[in-house]
């Protein structure tokens, strides 16, 4: 009887251990993108989460704001927005970044570091040391070689690609972040990059240095032939999800994806699995 009990207990224990280990293994392999609004996305890779362009106040009457319930959950660090370690900002425009909600987020989430252009960080001058110590500014001119930084499981390579709209927008420091997490997933966020292939050709070594899993360009890269050339010849991502889609596309995503000829985020709250291991979040 005693030996039976021991056997039964050990069987239950090893079974539980096996299930637990399996869960850990599968969630560690999972990678997800969750759409927040406009160019705002949260990337999850295993236990690591990062945000892009998540705190902004301007819709300019055209673009999706982050829904209020999502903003509140982000601020509180409530699941699925818990354990975020980095916030990347592509550029200073109000449909990508606003100082007030960004500061509120950094104050209430002391584990988060912000990575952005000098132009963005300058708008946060004078903040208390507790926050300013978590602001990382990149000083980059268009055409400068990539700058790189590694922090824990996150590797960052960044270049400046001019903002779409030509010389009138040349003063905008638009950064293209390539972020690798745990050496397993590499994503790229393009901000409001111009689609001129020559702007990308000068960075050939940078694009070709690493296999890119997922690119998040503004949606005009997908429909515009020159944007398509940049994706096919230079960035060469395994997967592309267009962002910055006008709010009129919300609720009508399938038609927009078919018309534009590629995947797009159109409705805040959409989630995509980024790797074969899927996405339970
Ligand atoms: Zn812009
Ligand atoms: Zn924009």
PDB file of C-alpha atoms and ligand atoms in Angstrom:
ATOM      1  CA  UNK A   1       0.000   0.000   0.000  1.00  0.00           C
ATOM      2  CA  UNK A   2       2.774   2.345   0.993  1.00  0.00           C
ATOM      3  CA  UNK A   3       4.743   1.656  -2.173  1.00  0.00           C
ATOM      4  CA  UNK A   4       1.600   2.197  -4.263  1.00  0.00           C
ATOM      5  CA  UNK A   5       1.095   5.612  -2.658  1.00  0.00           C
ATOM      6  CA  UNK A   6       4.667   6.604  -3.334  1.00  0.00           C
ATOM      7  CA  UNK A   7       4.319   5.452  -6.909  1.00  0.00           C
ATOM      8  CA  UNK A   8       1.020   7.326  -7.353  1.00  0.00           C
ATOM      9  CA  UNK A   9       2.419  10.512  -5.845  1.00  0.00           C
ATOM     10  CA  UNK A  10       5.554  10.406  -7.906  1.00  0.00           C
ATOM     11  CA  UNK A  11       3.488   9.764 -11.040  1.00  0.00           C
ATOM     12  CA  UNK A  12       1.319  12.819 -10.301  1.00  0.00           C
ATOM     13  CA  UNK A  13       4.374  14.910  -9.537  1.00  0.00           C
ATOM     14  CA  UNK A  14       6.279  13.971 -12.678  1.00  0.00           C
ATOM     15  CA  UNK A  15       3.173  14.451 -14.797  1.00  0.00           C
ATOM     16  CA  UNK A  16       2.647  17.955 -13.344  1.00  0.00           C
ATOM     17  CA  UNK A  17       6.303  18.766 -13.886  1.00  0.00           C
ATOM     18  CA  UNK A  18       6.130  17.620 -17.483  1.00  0.00           C
ATOM     19  CA  UNK A  19       3.048  19.760 -18.224  1.00  0.00           C
ATOM     20  CA  UNK A  20       4.593  22.762 -16.508  1.00  0.00           C
ATOM     21  CA  UNK A  21       7.863  22.381 -18.418  1.00  0.00           C
ATOM     22  CA  UNK A  22       5.959  22.065 -21.679  1.00  0.00           C
ATOM     23  CA  UNK A  23       4.006  25.272 -20.962  1.00  0.00           C
ATOM     24  CA  UNK A  24       7.196  27.144 -20.195  1.00  0.00           C
ATOM     25  CA  UNK A  25       8.845  25.901 -23.344  1.00  0.00           C
ATOM     26  CA  UNK A  26       5.970  26.765 -25.642  1.00  0.00           C
ATOM     27  CA  UNK A  27       5.363  30.241 -24.195  1.00  0.00           C
ATOM     28  CA  UNK A  28       9.119  30.960 -24.407  1.00  0.00           C
ATOM     29  CA  UNK A  29       8.953  30.269 -28.141  1.00  0.00           C
ATOM     30  CA  UNK A  30       5.905  32.397 -28.732  1.00  0.00           C
ATOM     31  CA  UNK A  31       6.044  35.829 -30.270  1.00  0.00           C
ATOM     32  CA  UNK A  32       3.133  38.202 -30.703  1.00  0.00           C
ATOM     33  CA  UNK A  33       2.352  41.653 -32.002  1.00  0.00           C
ATOM     34  CA  UNK A  34      -0.573  43.485 -30.443  1.00  0.00           C
ATOM     35  CA  UNK A  35      -1.900  46.566 -32.216  1.00  0.00           C
ATOM     36  CA  UNK A  36      -2.513  49.632 -30.053  1.00  0.00           C
ATOM     37  CA  UNK A  37      -3.411  52.282 -32.661  1.00  0.00           C
ATOM     38  CA  UNK A  38      -1.809  54.254 -35.521  1.00  0.00           C
ATOM     39  CA  UNK A  39       1.827  52.992 -35.343  1.00  0.00           C
ATOM     40  CA  UNK A  40       1.573  51.761 -31.769  1.00  0.00           C
ATOM     41  CA  UNK A  41       2.407  48.085 -31.266  1.00  0.00           C
ATOM     42  CA  UNK A  42       3.458  45.870 -28.388  1.00  0.00           C
ATOM     43  CA  UNK A  43       5.846  43.022 -29.220  1.00  0.00           C
ATOM     44  CA  UNK A  44       6.000  40.009 -26.926  1.00  0.00           C
ATOM     45  CA  UNK A  45       8.762  37.420 -27.301  1.00  0.00           C
ATOM     46  CA  UNK A  46       8.721  34.836 -24.544  1.00  0.00           C
ATOM     47  CA  UNK A  47       8.753  36.839 -21.296  1.00  0.00           C
ATOM     48  CA  UNK A  48      10.044  40.050 -22.858  1.00  0.00           C
ATOM     49  CA  UNK A  49       7.770  42.872 -24.011  1.00  0.00           C
ATOM     50  CA  UNK A  50       8.543  46.126 -25.766  1.00  0.00           C
ATOM     51  CA  UNK A  51       6.389  48.994 -27.024  1.00  0.00           C
ATOM     52  CA  UNK A  52       6.650  51.198 -30.115  1.00  0.00           C
ATOM     53  CA  UNK A  53       4.933  54.601 -30.517  1.00  0.00           C
ATOM     54  CA  UNK A  54       2.405  53.754 -27.806  1.00  0.00           C
ATOM     55  CA  UNK A  55       1.769  57.162 -26.179  1.00  0.00           C
ATOM     56  CA  UNK A  56       0.391  59.946 -28.370  1.00  0.00           C
ATOM     57  CA  UNK A  57      -2.524  62.320 -28.234  1.00  0.00           C
ATOM     58  CA  UNK A  58      -3.159  63.399 -31.831  1.00  0.00           C
ATOM     59  CA  UNK A  59      -5.366  61.604 -34.342  1.00  0.00           C
ATOM     60  CA  UNK A  60      -5.262  64.558 -36.793  1.00  0.00           C
ATOM     61  CA  UNK A  61      -8.833  63.509 -37.537  1.00  0.00           C
ATOM     62  CA  UNK A  62      -7.553  60.510 -39.494  1.00  0.00           C
ATOM     63  CA  UNK A  63      -5.726  57.978 -37.338  1.00  0.00           C
ATOM     64  CA  UNK A  64      -6.698  55.610 -34.564  1.00  0.00           C
ATOM     65  CA  UNK A  65      -5.919  56.705 -31.026  1.00  0.00           C
ATOM     66  CA  UNK A  66      -5.116  54.042 -28.442  1.00  0.00           C
ATOM     67  CA  UNK A  67      -8.506  53.105 -26.915  1.00  0.00           C
ATOM     68  CA  UNK A  68      -9.010  54.553 -23.417  1.00  0.00           C
ATOM     69  CA  UNK A  69      -9.329  51.148 -21.780  1.00  0.00           C
ATOM     70  CA  UNK A  70      -6.018  50.093 -23.369  1.00  0.00           C
ATOM     71  CA  UNK A  71      -4.336  53.332 -22.274  1.00  0.00           C
ATOM     72  CA  UNK A  72      -5.503  52.733 -18.707  1.00  0.00           C
ATOM     73  CA  UNK A  73      -4.220  49.128 -18.725  1.00  0.00           C
ATOM     74  CA  UNK A  74      -0.878  50.249 -20.196  1.00  0.00           C
ATOM     75  CA  UNK A  75      -0.461  52.894 -17.496  1.00  0.00           C
ATOM     76  CA  UNK A  76      -1.215  50.407 -14.745  1.00  0.00           C
ATOM     77  CA  UNK A  77       1.015  47.779 -16.313  1.00  0.00           C
ATOM     78  CA  UNK A  78      -1.979  45.433 -16.187  1.00  0.00           C
ATOM     79  CA  UNK A  79      -1.873  42.189 -18.223  1.00  0.00           C
ATOM     80  CA  UNK A  80      -1.202  41.815 -21.078  1.00  0.00           C
ATOM     81  CA  UNK A  81       0.777  45.061 -20.747  1.00  0.00           C
ATOM     82  CA  UNK A  82       2.749  43.971 -17.667  1.00  0.00           C
ATOM     83  CA  UNK A  83       6.528  43.498 -17.545  1.00  0.00           C
ATOM     84  CA  UNK A  84       7.320  45.869 -20.426  1.00  0.00           C
ATOM     85  CA  UNK A  85      10.997  46.801 -20.422  1.00  0.00           C
ATOM     86  CA  UNK A  86      11.377  49.267 -23.294  1.00  0.00           C
ATOM     87  CA  UNK A  87       9.420  51.981 -25.077  1.00  0.00           C
ATOM     88  CA  UNK A  88      10.691  53.020 -28.515  1.00  0.00           C
ATOM     89  CA  UNK A  89       9.580  56.259 -30.152  1.00  0.00           C
ATOM     90  CA  UNK A  90      10.078  56.719 -33.896  1.00  0.00           C
ATOM     91  CA  UNK A  91       9.697  60.508 -34.032  1.00  0.00           C
ATOM     92  CA  UNK A  92       8.288  63.605 -32.440  1.00  0.00           C
ATOM     93  CA  UNK A  93       4.993  63.956 -34.357  1.00  0.00           C
ATOM     94  CA  UNK A  94       1.839  63.996 -32.230  1.00  0.00           C
ATOM     95  CA  UNK A  95       0.356  60.876 -33.837  1.00  0.00           C
ATOM     96  CA  UNK A  96       3.393  58.914 -32.559  1.00  0.00           C
ATOM     97  CA  UNK A  97       4.501  60.664 -29.390  1.00  0.00           C
ATOM     98  CA  UNK A  98       3.183  63.150 -26.855  1.00  0.00           C
ATOM     99  CA  UNK A  99       5.201  64.197 -23.794  1.00  0.00           C
ATOM    100  CA  UNK A 100       2.423  64.128 -21.164  1.00  0.00           C
ATOM    101  CA  UNK A 101       1.160  60.536 -21.520  1.00  0.00           C
ATOM    102  CA  UNK A 102       4.729  59.317 -22.085  1.00  0.00           C
ATOM    103  CA  UNK A 103       5.870  60.875 -18.805  1.00  0.00           C
ATOM    104  CA  UNK A 104       2.845  59.532 -16.991  1.00  0.00           C
ATOM    105  CA  UNK A 105       3.721  56.063 -18.248  1.00  0.00           C
ATOM    106  CA  UNK A 106       7.404  56.293 -17.332  1.00  0.00           C
ATOM    107  CA  UNK A 107       6.533  57.580 -13.851  1.00  0.00           C
ATOM    108  CA  UNK A 108       4.131  54.754 -13.132  1.00  0.00           C
ATOM    109  CA  UNK A 109       6.312  52.033 -14.741  1.00  0.00           C
ATOM    110  CA  UNK A 110       9.810  52.388 -13.279  1.00  0.00           C
ATOM    111  CA  UNK A 111      11.175  49.326 -15.093  1.00  0.00           C
ATOM    112  CA  UNK A 112      10.680  50.911 -18.524  1.00  0.00           C
ATOM    113  CA  UNK A 113      13.439  52.690 -20.457  1.00  0.00           C
ATOM    114  CA  UNK A 114      12.605  55.058 -23.320  1.00  0.00           C
ATOM    115  CA  UNK A 115      14.698  54.961 -26.529  1.00  0.00           C
ATOM    116  CA  UNK A 116      14.196  57.823 -28.963  1.00  0.00           C
ATOM    117  CA  UNK A 117      15.786  60.583 -31.009  1.00  0.00           C
ATOM    118  CA  UNK A 118      17.460  63.544 -29.333  1.00  0.00           C
ATOM    119  CA  UNK A 119      14.553  65.615 -30.700  1.00  0.00           C
ATOM    120  CA  UNK A 120      12.032  63.531 -28.741  1.00  0.00           C
ATOM    121  CA  UNK A 121      14.110  63.392 -25.557  1.00  0.00           C
ATOM    122  CA  UNK A 122      14.580  67.186 -25.677  1.00  0.00           C
ATOM    123  CA  UNK A 123      10.819  67.623 -25.209  1.00  0.00           C
ATOM    124  CA  UNK A 124      11.203  65.887 -21.818  1.00  0.00           C
ATOM    125  CA  UNK A 125      13.932  68.200 -20.526  1.00  0.00           C
ATOM    126  CA  UNK A 126      13.747  69.131 -16.871  1.00  0.00           C
ATOM    127  CA  UNK A 127      12.064  65.945 -15.660  1.00  0.00           C
ATOM    128  CA  UNK A 128      13.117  64.448 -12.366  1.00  0.00           C
ATOM    129  CA  UNK A 129      16.248  62.279 -12.207  1.00  0.00           C
ATOM    130  CA  UNK A 130      14.246  59.113 -11.561  1.00  0.00           C
ATOM    131  CA  UNK A 131      12.779  59.461 -15.083  1.00  0.00           C
ATOM    132  CA  UNK A 132      15.641  61.229 -16.893  1.00  0.00           C
ATOM    133  CA  UNK A 133      17.955  58.352 -15.965  1.00  0.00           C
ATOM    134  CA  UNK A 134      15.722  56.122 -18.120  1.00  0.00           C
ATOM    135  CA  UNK A 135      15.791  58.286 -21.257  1.00  0.00           C
ATOM    136  CA  UNK A 136      18.191  57.105 -23.962  1.00  0.00           C
ATOM    137  CA  UNK A 137      18.667  59.595 -26.813  1.00  0.00           C
ATOM    138  CA  UNK A 138      20.186  58.744 -30.187  1.00  0.00           C
ATOM    139  CA  UNK A 139      21.982  61.524 -32.052  1.00  0.00           C
ATOM    140  CA  UNK A 140      21.738  60.534 -35.693  1.00  0.00           C
ATOM    141  CA  UNK A 141      21.811  62.402 -38.975  1.00  0.00           C
ATOM    142  CA  UNK A 142      20.342  60.903 -42.150  1.00  0.00           C
ATOM    143  CA  UNK A 143      22.960  58.614 -43.694  1.00  0.00           C
ATOM    144  CA  UNK A 144      24.923  58.128 -40.460  1.00  0.00           C
ATOM    145  CA  UNK A 145      25.946  54.524 -39.777  1.00  0.00           C
ATOM    146  CA  UNK A 146      23.735  52.516 -37.453  1.00  0.00           C
ATOM    147  CA  UNK A 147      24.147  52.907 -33.709  1.00  0.00           C
ATOM    148  CA  UNK A 148      23.786  49.817 -31.552  1.00  0.00           C
ATOM    149  CA  UNK A 149      23.053  49.042 -27.940  1.00  0.00           C
ATOM    150  CA  UNK A 150      22.340  45.871 -25.984  1.00  0.00           C
ATOM    151  CA  UNK A 151      20.418  45.812 -22.727  1.00  0.00           C
ATOM    152  CA  UNK A 152      19.636  42.457 -21.134  1.00  0.00           C
ATOM    153  CA  UNK A 153      17.691  40.374 -23.663  1.00  0.00           C
ATOM    154  CA  UNK A 154      17.206  43.330 -26.045  1.00  0.00           C
ATOM    155  CA  UNK A 155      19.601  44.308 -28.859  1.00  0.00           C
ATOM    156  CA  UNK A 156      18.937  47.607 -30.609  1.00  0.00           C
ATOM    157  CA  UNK A 157      20.290  48.848 -33.955  1.00  0.00           C
ATOM    158  CA  UNK A 158      18.997  52.170 -35.196  1.00  0.00           C
ATOM    159  CA  UNK A 159      19.374  54.414 -38.237  1.00  0.00           C
ATOM    160  CA  UNK A 160      17.695  57.648 -39.240  1.00  0.00           C
ATOM    161  CA  UNK A 161      15.654  57.524 -42.440  1.00  0.00           C
ATOM    162  CA  UNK A 162      14.098  60.815 -43.577  1.00  0.00           C
ATOM    163  CA  UNK A 163      10.414  61.332 -42.858  1.00  0.00           C
ATOM    164  CA  UNK A 164       8.092  61.004 -45.836  1.00  0.00           C
ATOM    165  CA  UNK A 165       7.175  64.297 -47.459  1.00  0.00           C
ATOM    166  CA  UNK A 166      10.568  65.420 -48.730  1.00  0.00           C
ATOM    167  CA  UNK A 167      12.572  68.507 -47.735  1.00  0.00           C
ATOM    168  CA  UNK A 168       9.664  70.069 -45.807  1.00  0.00           C
ATOM    169  CA  UNK A 169      10.046  67.283 -43.227  1.00  0.00           C
ATOM    170  CA  UNK A 170      13.840  67.014 -43.312  1.00  0.00           C
ATOM    171  CA  UNK A 171      14.177  68.407 -39.781  1.00  0.00           C
ATOM    172  CA  UNK A 172      12.173  65.536 -38.299  1.00  0.00           C
ATOM    173  CA  UNK A 173      14.461  62.926 -36.737  1.00  0.00           C
ATOM    174  CA  UNK A 174      12.673  59.782 -37.903  1.00  0.00           C
ATOM    175  CA  UNK A 175      14.327  56.687 -36.444  1.00  0.00           C
ATOM    176  CA  UNK A 176      14.081  53.123 -37.729  1.00  0.00           C
ATOM    177  CA  UNK A 177      14.629  50.751 -34.823  1.00  0.00           C
ATOM    178  CA  UNK A 178      15.623  47.142 -35.362  1.00  0.00           C
ATOM    179  CA  UNK A 179      15.082  45.264 -32.120  1.00  0.00           C
ATOM    180  CA  UNK A 180      16.135  41.681 -31.409  1.00  0.00           C
ATOM    181  CA  UNK A 181      14.774  39.927 -28.348  1.00  0.00           C
ATOM    182  CA  UNK A 182      16.603  36.966 -26.805  1.00  0.00           C
ATOM    183  CA  UNK A 183      18.294  36.448 -30.195  1.00  0.00           C
ATOM    184  CA  UNK A 184      15.063  34.783 -31.241  1.00  0.00           C
ATOM    185  CA  UNK A 185      12.904  37.460 -32.765  1.00  0.00           C
ATOM    186  CA  UNK A 186      13.973  40.524 -34.735  1.00  0.00           C
ATOM    187  CA  UNK A 187      11.463  43.233 -35.584  1.00  0.00           C
ATOM    188  CA  UNK A 188      11.782  46.604 -37.292  1.00  0.00           C
ATOM    189  CA  UNK A 189       9.586  49.677 -36.876  1.00  0.00           C
ATOM    190  CA  UNK A 190       9.892  52.264 -39.625  1.00  0.00           C
ATOM    191  CA  UNK A 191       8.099  55.281 -38.180  1.00  0.00           C
ATOM    192  CA  UNK A 192       7.052  57.559 -41.039  1.00  0.00           C
ATOM    193  CA  UNK A 193       9.960  56.709 -43.342  1.00  0.00           C
ATOM    194  CA  UNK A 194      10.102  57.917 -46.919  1.00  0.00           C
ATOM    195  CA  UNK A 195       9.965  55.130 -49.516  1.00  0.00           C
ATOM    196  CA  UNK A 196      12.847  56.437 -51.682  1.00  0.00           C
ATOM    197  CA  UNK A 197      15.065  53.409 -52.262  1.00  0.00           C
ATOM    198  CA  UNK A 198      18.258  55.539 -52.312  1.00  0.00           C
ATOM    199  CA  UNK A 199      17.727  56.414 -48.643  1.00  0.00           C
ATOM    200  CA  UNK A 200      17.880  52.705 -47.787  1.00  0.00           C
ATOM    201  CA  UNK A 201      20.616  51.674 -50.215  1.00  0.00           C
ATOM    202  CA  UNK A 202      23.246  53.622 -48.246  1.00  0.00           C
ATOM    203  CA  UNK A 203      22.625  51.313 -45.279  1.00  0.00           C
ATOM    204  CA  UNK A 204      23.085  48.032 -47.131  1.00  0.00           C
ATOM    205  CA  UNK A 205      25.468  46.538 -44.552  1.00  0.00           C
ATOM    206  CA  UNK A 206      23.053  47.374 -41.756  1.00  0.00           C
ATOM    207  CA  UNK A 207      20.022  45.743 -43.382  1.00  0.00           C
ATOM    208  CA  UNK A 208      21.972  42.668 -44.449  1.00  0.00           C
ATOM    209  CA  UNK A 209      23.691  42.158 -41.084  1.00  0.00           C
ATOM    210  CA  UNK A 210      20.734  40.401 -39.504  1.00  0.00           C
ATOM    211  CA  UNK A 211      17.788  38.284 -40.586  1.00  0.00           C
ATOM    212  CA  UNK A 212      14.608  40.283 -40.106  1.00  0.00           C
ATOM    213  CA  UNK A 213      11.517  38.424 -38.929  1.00  0.00           C
ATOM    214  CA  UNK A 214       8.895  41.161 -39.015  1.00  0.00           C
ATOM    215  CA  UNK A 215       8.778  44.699 -40.429  1.00  0.00           C
ATOM    216  CA  UNK A 216       6.205  47.273 -39.355  1.00  0.00           C
ATOM    217  CA  UNK A 217       6.269  49.939 -42.072  1.00  0.00           C
ATOM    218  CA  UNK A 218       3.641  52.606 -42.623  1.00  0.00           C
ATOM    219  CA  UNK A 219       1.067  51.026 -44.931  1.00  0.00           C
ATOM    220  CA  UNK A 220       2.144  53.106 -47.931  1.00  0.00           C
ATOM    221  CA  UNK A 221       5.224  50.865 -48.218  1.00  0.00           C
ATOM    222  CA  UNK A 222       2.950  47.965 -49.121  1.00  0.00           C
ATOM    223  CA  UNK A 223       0.901  49.618 -51.856  1.00  0.00           C
ATOM    224  CA  UNK A 224       3.559  51.967 -53.261  1.00  0.00           C
ATOM    225  CA  UNK A 225       5.964  50.271 -55.752  1.00  0.00           C
ATOM    226  CA  UNK A 226       9.002  52.092 -54.342  1.00  0.00           C
ATOM    227  CA  UNK A 227       8.070  51.023 -50.807  1.00  0.00           C
ATOM    228  CA  UNK A 228       7.653  47.471 -52.060  1.00  0.00           C
ATOM    229  CA  UNK A 229      11.144  47.661 -53.602  1.00  0.00           C
ATOM    230  CA  UNK A 230      12.601  48.779 -50.261  1.00  0.00           C
ATOM    231  CA  UNK A 231      10.962  45.829 -48.516  1.00  0.00           C
ATOM    232  CA  UNK A 232      11.962  43.279 -51.179  1.00  0.00           C
ATOM    233  CA  UNK A 233      15.516  44.469 -51.921  1.00  0.00           C
ATOM    234  CA  UNK A 234      16.779  45.911 -48.666  1.00  0.00           C
ATOM    235  CA  UNK A 235      14.790  45.026 -45.549  1.00  0.00           C
ATOM    236  CA  UNK A 236      13.743  41.528 -46.701  1.00  0.00           C
ATOM    237  CA  UNK A 237      11.517  40.667 -43.715  1.00  0.00           C
ATOM    238  CA  UNK A 238       9.941  37.219 -43.382  1.00  0.00           C
ATOM    239  CA  UNK A 239       6.685  38.985 -42.530  1.00  0.00           C
ATOM    240  CA  UNK A 240       5.356  42.521 -43.011  1.00  0.00           C
ATOM    241  CA  UNK A 241       2.490  44.150 -41.138  1.00  0.00           C
ATOM    242  CA  UNK A 242       1.567  47.663 -42.268  1.00  0.00           C
ATOM    243  CA  UNK A 243       0.602  50.279 -39.688  1.00  0.00           C
ATOM    244  CA  UNK A 244      -0.497  53.962 -39.774  1.00  0.00           C
ATOM    245  CA  UNK A 245      -3.669  52.878 -41.585  1.00  0.00           C
ATOM    246  CA  UNK A 246      -6.437  55.531 -41.502  1.00  0.00           C
ATOM    247  CA  UNK A 247      -9.182  54.959 -38.934  1.00  0.00           C
ATOM    248  CA  UNK A 248     -11.760  54.551 -41.723  1.00  0.00           C
ATOM    249  CA  UNK A 249     -10.262  51.078 -42.274  1.00  0.00           C
ATOM    250  CA  UNK A 250     -11.291  49.936 -38.777  1.00  0.00           C
ATOM    251  CA  UNK A 251     -13.920  47.212 -39.036  1.00  0.00           C
ATOM    252  CA  UNK A 252     -13.075  46.818 -42.704  1.00  0.00           C
ATOM    253  CA  UNK A 253      -9.604  45.315 -42.421  1.00  0.00           C
ATOM    254  CA  UNK A 254     -10.041  42.396 -44.828  1.00  0.00           C
ATOM    255  CA  UNK A 255     -11.075  44.707 -47.664  1.00  0.00           C
ATOM    256  CA  UNK A 256      -8.146  47.038 -46.929  1.00  0.00           C
ATOM    257  CA  UNK A 257      -5.664  44.160 -46.775  1.00  0.00           C
ATOM    258  CA  UNK A 258      -6.949  42.826 -50.091  1.00  0.00           C
ATOM    259  CA  UNK A 259      -6.844  46.252 -51.726  1.00  0.00           C
ATOM    260  CA  UNK A 260      -3.377  47.156 -50.430  1.00  0.00           C
ATOM    261  CA  UNK A 261      -2.009  43.684 -51.189  1.00  0.00           C
ATOM    262  CA  UNK A 262      -0.543  42.780 -47.809  1.00  0.00           C
ATOM    263  CA  UNK A 263      -1.146  42.417 -44.099  1.00  0.00           C
ATOM    264  CA  UNK A 264      -2.170  45.513 -42.146  1.00  0.00           C
ATOM    265  CA  UNK A 265      -3.194  46.354 -38.618  1.00  0.00           C
ATOM    266  CA  UNK A 266      -6.478  48.226 -38.873  1.00  0.00           C
ATOM    267  CA  UNK A 267      -8.313  47.668 -35.579  1.00  0.00           C
ATOM    268  CA  UNK A 268      -6.719  48.455 -32.195  1.00  0.00           C
ATOM    269  CA  UNK A 269      -6.604  45.235 -30.159  1.00  0.00           C
ATOM    270  CA  UNK A 270      -5.707  43.007 -33.131  1.00  0.00           C
ATOM    271  CA  UNK A 271      -3.079  40.389 -32.335  1.00  0.00           C
ATOM    272  CA  UNK A 272      -0.813  38.452 -34.706  1.00  0.00           C
ATOM    273  CA  UNK A 273       1.423  35.465 -34.015  1.00  0.00           C
ATOM    274  CA  UNK A 274       4.876  36.300 -35.345  1.00  0.00           C
ATOM    275  CA  UNK A 275       6.414  32.816 -35.313  1.00  0.00           C
ATOM    276  CA  UNK A 276       5.214  29.269 -35.883  1.00  0.00           C
ATOM    277  CA  UNK A 277       4.915  28.681 -32.128  1.00  0.00           C
ATOM    278  CA  UNK A 278       1.801  30.890 -32.166  1.00  0.00           C
ATOM    279  CA  UNK A 279       0.554  33.409 -29.681  1.00  0.00           C
ATOM    280  CA  UNK A 280      -1.725  32.753 -26.704  1.00  0.00           C
ATOM    281  CA  UNK A 281      -1.702  36.325 -25.410  1.00  0.00           C
TER     282      UNK A 281
HETATM  283 ZN1  LIG B   1       5.292  61.836 -38.828  1.00  0.00          ZN
HETATM  284 ZN1  LIG B   2       2.594  59.674 -38.643  1.00  0.00          ZN
END
